PDB file of C-alpha atoms in Angstrom:
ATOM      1  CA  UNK A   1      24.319  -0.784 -27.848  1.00 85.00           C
ATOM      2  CA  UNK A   2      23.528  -1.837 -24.466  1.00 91.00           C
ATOM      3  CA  UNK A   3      20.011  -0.973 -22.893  1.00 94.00           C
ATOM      4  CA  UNK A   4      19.501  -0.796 -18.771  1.00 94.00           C
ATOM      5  CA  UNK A   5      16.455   0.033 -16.779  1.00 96.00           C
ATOM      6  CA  UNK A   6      17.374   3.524 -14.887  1.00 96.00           C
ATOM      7  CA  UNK A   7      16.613   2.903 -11.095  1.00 96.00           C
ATOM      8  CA  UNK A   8      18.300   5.675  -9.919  1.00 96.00           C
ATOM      9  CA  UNK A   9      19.527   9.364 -10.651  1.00 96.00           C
ATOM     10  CA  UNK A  10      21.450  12.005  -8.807  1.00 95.00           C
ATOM     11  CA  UNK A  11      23.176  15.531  -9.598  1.00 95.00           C
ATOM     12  CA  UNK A  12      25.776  17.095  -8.191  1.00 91.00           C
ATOM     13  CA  UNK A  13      25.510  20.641  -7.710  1.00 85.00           C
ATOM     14  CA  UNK A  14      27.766  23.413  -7.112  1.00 79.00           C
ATOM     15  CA  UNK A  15      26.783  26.803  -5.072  1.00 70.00           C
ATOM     16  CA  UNK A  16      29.008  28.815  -3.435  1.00 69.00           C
ATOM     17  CA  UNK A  17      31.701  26.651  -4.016  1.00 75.00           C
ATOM     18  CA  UNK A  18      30.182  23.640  -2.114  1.00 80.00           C
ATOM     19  CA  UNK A  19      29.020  20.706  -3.702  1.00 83.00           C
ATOM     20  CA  UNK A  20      25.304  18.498  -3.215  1.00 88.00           C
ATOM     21  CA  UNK A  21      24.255  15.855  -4.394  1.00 90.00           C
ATOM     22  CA  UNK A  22      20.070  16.354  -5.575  1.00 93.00           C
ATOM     23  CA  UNK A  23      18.132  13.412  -6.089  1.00 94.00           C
ATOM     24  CA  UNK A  24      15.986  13.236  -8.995  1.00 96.00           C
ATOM     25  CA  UNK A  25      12.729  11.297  -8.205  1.00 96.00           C
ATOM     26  CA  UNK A  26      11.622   9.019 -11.596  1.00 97.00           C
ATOM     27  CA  UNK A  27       8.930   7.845 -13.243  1.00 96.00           C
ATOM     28  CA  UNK A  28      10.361   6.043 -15.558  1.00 96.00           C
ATOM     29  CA  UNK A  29      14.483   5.635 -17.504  1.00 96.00           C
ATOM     30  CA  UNK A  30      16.708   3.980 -19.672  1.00 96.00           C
ATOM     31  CA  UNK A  31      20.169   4.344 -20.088  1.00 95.00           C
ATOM     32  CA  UNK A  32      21.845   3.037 -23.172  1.00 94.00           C
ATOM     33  CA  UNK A  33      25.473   2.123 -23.243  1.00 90.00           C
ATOM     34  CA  UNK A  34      26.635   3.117 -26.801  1.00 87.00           C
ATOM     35  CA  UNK A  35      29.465   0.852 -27.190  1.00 84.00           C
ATOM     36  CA  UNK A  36      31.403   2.947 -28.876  1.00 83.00           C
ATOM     37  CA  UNK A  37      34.751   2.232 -27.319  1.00 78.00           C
ATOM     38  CA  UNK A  38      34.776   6.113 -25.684  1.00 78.00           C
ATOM     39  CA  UNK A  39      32.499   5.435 -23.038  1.00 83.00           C
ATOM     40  CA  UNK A  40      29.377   7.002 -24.389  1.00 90.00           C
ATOM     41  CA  UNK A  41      26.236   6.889 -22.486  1.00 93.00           C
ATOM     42  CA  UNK A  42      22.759   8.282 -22.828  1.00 95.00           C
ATOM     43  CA  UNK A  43      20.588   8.766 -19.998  1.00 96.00           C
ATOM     44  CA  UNK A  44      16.923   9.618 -20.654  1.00 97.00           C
ATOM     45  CA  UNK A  45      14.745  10.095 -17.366  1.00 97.00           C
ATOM     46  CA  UNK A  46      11.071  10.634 -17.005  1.00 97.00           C
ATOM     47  CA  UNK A  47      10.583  13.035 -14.259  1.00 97.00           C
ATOM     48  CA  UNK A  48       8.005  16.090 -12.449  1.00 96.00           C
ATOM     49  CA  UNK A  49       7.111  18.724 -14.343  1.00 95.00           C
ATOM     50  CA  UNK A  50       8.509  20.034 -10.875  1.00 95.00           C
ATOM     51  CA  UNK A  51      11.982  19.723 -11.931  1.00 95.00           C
ATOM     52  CA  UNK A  52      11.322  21.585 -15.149  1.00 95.00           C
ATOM     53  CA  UNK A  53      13.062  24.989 -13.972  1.00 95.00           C
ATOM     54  CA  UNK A  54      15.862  22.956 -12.512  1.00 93.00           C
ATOM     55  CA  UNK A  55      16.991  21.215 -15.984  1.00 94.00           C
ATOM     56  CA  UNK A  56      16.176  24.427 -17.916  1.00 94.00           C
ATOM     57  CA  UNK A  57      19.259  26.092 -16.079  1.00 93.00           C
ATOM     58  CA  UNK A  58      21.451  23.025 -16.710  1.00 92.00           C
ATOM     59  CA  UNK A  59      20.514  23.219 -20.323  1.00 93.00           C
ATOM     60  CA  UNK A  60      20.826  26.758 -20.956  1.00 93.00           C
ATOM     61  CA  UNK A  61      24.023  27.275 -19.140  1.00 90.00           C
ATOM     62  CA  UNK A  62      25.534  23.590 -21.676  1.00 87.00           C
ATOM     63  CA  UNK A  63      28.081  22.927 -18.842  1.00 86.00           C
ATOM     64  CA  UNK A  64      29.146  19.208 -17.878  1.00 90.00           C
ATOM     65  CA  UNK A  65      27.444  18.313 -14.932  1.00 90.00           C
ATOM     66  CA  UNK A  66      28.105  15.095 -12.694  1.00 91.00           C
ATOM     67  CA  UNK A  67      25.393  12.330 -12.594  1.00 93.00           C
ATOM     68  CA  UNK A  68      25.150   9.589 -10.146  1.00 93.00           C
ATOM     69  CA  UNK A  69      23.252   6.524 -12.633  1.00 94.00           C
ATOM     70  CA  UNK A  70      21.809   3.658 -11.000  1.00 94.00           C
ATOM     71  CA  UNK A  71      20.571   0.700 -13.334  1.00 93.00           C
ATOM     72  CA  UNK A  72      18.908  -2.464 -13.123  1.00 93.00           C
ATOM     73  CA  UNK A  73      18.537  -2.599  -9.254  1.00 93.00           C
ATOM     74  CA  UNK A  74      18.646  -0.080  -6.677  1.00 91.00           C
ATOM     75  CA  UNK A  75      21.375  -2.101  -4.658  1.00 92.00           C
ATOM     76  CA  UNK A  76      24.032  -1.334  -7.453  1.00 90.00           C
ATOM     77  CA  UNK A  77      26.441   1.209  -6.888  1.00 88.00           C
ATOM     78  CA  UNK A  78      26.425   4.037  -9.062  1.00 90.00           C
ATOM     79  CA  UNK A  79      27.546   5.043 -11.603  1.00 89.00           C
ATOM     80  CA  UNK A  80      29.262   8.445 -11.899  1.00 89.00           C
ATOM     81  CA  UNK A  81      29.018   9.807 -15.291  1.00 92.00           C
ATOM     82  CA  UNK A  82      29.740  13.396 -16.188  1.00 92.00           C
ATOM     83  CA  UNK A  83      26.861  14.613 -18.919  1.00 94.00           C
ATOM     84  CA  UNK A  84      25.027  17.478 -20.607  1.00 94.00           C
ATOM     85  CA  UNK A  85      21.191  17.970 -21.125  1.00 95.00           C
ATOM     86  CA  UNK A  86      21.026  17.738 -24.421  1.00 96.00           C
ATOM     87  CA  UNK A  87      16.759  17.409 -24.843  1.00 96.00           C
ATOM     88  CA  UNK A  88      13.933  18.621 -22.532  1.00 96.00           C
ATOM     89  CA  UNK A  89      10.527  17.336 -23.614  1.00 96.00           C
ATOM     90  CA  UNK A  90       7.386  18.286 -21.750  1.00 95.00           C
ATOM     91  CA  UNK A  91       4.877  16.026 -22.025  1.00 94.00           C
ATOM     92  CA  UNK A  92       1.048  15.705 -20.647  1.00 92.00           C
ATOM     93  CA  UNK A  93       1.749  15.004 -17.079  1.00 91.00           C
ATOM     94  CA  UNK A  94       6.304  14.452 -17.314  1.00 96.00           C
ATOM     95  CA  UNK A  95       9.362  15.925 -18.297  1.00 96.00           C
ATOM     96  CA  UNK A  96      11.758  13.690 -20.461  1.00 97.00           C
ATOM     97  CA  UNK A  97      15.137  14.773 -20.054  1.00 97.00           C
ATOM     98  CA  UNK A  98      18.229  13.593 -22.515  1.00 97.00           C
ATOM     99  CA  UNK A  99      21.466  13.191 -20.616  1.00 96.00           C
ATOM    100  CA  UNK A 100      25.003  12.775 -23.108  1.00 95.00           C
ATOM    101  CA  UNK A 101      27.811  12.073 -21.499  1.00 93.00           C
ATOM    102  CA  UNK A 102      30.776   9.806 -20.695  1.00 91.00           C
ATOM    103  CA  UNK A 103      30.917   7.364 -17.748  1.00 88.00           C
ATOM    104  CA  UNK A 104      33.691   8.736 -15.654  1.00 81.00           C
ATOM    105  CA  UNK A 105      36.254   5.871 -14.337  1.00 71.00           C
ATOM    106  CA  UNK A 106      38.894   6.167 -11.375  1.00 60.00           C
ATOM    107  CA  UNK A 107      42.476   4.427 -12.184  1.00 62.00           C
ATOM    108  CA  UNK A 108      45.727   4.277  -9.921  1.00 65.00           C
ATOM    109  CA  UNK A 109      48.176   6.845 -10.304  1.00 66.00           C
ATOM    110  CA  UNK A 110      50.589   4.773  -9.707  1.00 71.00           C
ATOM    111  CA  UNK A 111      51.822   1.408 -11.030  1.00 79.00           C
ATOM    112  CA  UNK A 112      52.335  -0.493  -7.170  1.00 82.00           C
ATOM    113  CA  UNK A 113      55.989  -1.716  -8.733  1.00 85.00           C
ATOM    114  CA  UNK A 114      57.077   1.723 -10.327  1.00 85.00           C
ATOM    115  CA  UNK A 115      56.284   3.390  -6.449  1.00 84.00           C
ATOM    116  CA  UNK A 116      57.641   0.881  -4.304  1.00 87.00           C
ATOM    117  CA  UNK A 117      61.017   1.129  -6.228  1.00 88.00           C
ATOM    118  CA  UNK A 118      60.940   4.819  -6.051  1.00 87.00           C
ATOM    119  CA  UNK A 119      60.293   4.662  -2.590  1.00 87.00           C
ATOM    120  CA  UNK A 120      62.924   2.432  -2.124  1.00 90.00           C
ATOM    121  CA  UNK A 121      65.105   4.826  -4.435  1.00 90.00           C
ATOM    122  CA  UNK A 122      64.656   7.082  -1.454  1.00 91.00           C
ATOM    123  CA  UNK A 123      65.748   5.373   1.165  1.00 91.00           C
ATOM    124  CA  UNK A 124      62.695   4.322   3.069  1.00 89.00           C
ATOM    125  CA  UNK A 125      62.603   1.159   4.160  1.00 90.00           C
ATOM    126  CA  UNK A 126      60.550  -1.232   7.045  1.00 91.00           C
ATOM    127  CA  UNK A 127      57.697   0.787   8.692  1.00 91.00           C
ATOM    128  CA  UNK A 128      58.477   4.560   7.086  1.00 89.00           C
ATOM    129  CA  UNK A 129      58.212   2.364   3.142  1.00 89.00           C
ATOM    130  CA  UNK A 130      54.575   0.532   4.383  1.00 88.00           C
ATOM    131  CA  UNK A 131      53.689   4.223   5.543  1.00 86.00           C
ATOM    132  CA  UNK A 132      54.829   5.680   2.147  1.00 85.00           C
ATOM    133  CA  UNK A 133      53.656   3.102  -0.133  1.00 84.00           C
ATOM    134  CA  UNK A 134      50.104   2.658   2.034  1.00 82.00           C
ATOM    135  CA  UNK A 135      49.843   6.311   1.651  1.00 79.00           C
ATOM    136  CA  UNK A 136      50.186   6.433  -2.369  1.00 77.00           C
ATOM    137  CA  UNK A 137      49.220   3.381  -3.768  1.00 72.00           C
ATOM    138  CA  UNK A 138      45.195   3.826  -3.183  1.00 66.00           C
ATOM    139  CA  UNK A 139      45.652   7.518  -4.847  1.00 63.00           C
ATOM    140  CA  UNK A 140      43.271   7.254  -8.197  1.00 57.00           C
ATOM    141  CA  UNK A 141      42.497   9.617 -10.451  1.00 57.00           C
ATOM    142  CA  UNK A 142      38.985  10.197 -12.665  1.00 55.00           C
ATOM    143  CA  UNK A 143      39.308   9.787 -16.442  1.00 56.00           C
ATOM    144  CA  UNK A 144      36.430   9.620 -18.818  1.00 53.00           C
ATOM    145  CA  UNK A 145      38.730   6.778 -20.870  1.00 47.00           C
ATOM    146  CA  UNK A 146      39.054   3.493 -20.293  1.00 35.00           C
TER     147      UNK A 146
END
């Protein structure tokens, strides 16, 4: 296992069918890479008491949520790993949350060679094949696997 100083945590939330993103002021965090070969993370975050309704929700309702994990330094992208709450734990003056969840990864769709023969297949060729192959290569999709 892995250790990292949390710097930085965000949620994405859904209402009405638009998404936010909410960000969670810290105390204090740690997120532990587990090393497992499956992409297991834990995120543990020492937050307001403030927040304590917030995470209650997220806990009771056990659906995956969307984080947004900074570590080490604030200038590092984030990343996007999709979690439960798995612990609350009030304490004198904090909340200590448990996040579980998988760090979420964006691949190609396509193999660049694969496409441009396809497109090729079709037809296209000179500017209409750049247009085709420009418009298709950058498509990614998420997967929690590496």
């Amino acid at each position: 296992m892995k250790t990292f100083k949390l710097v930085g945590l965000k949620i994405e939330e859904e209402a009405l069918k638009e998404k936010t993103i909410k960000e969670i002021p810290l105390e204090d965090g740690l997120v532990l890479n587990r090393e497992d070969g499956e992409n297991s993370w834990l995120i543990e975050a020492l937050i307001s008491k403030d927040l304590q309704p917030f995470f209650e929700k997220l806990f009771d309702a056990q659906t995956k949520i969307r984080a947004f994990v900074t570590i080490s330094k604030k200038s590092n992208a984030p990343a996007q790993i999709v979690a439960k709450v798995r612990t609350l734990t009030p304490l004198d003056q904090h909340l200590s949350i448990l996040l579980d969840g998988r760090l979420l990864t964006s691949k190609p769709i396509h193999d660049p060679e694969v496409l441009l023969r396809s497109l090729m297949g079709q037809g296209l060729s000179g500017d209409s094949l750049i247009e085709a192959f420009s418009g298709n290569v950058h498509q990614r999709k998420e997967t929690t696997r590496l």
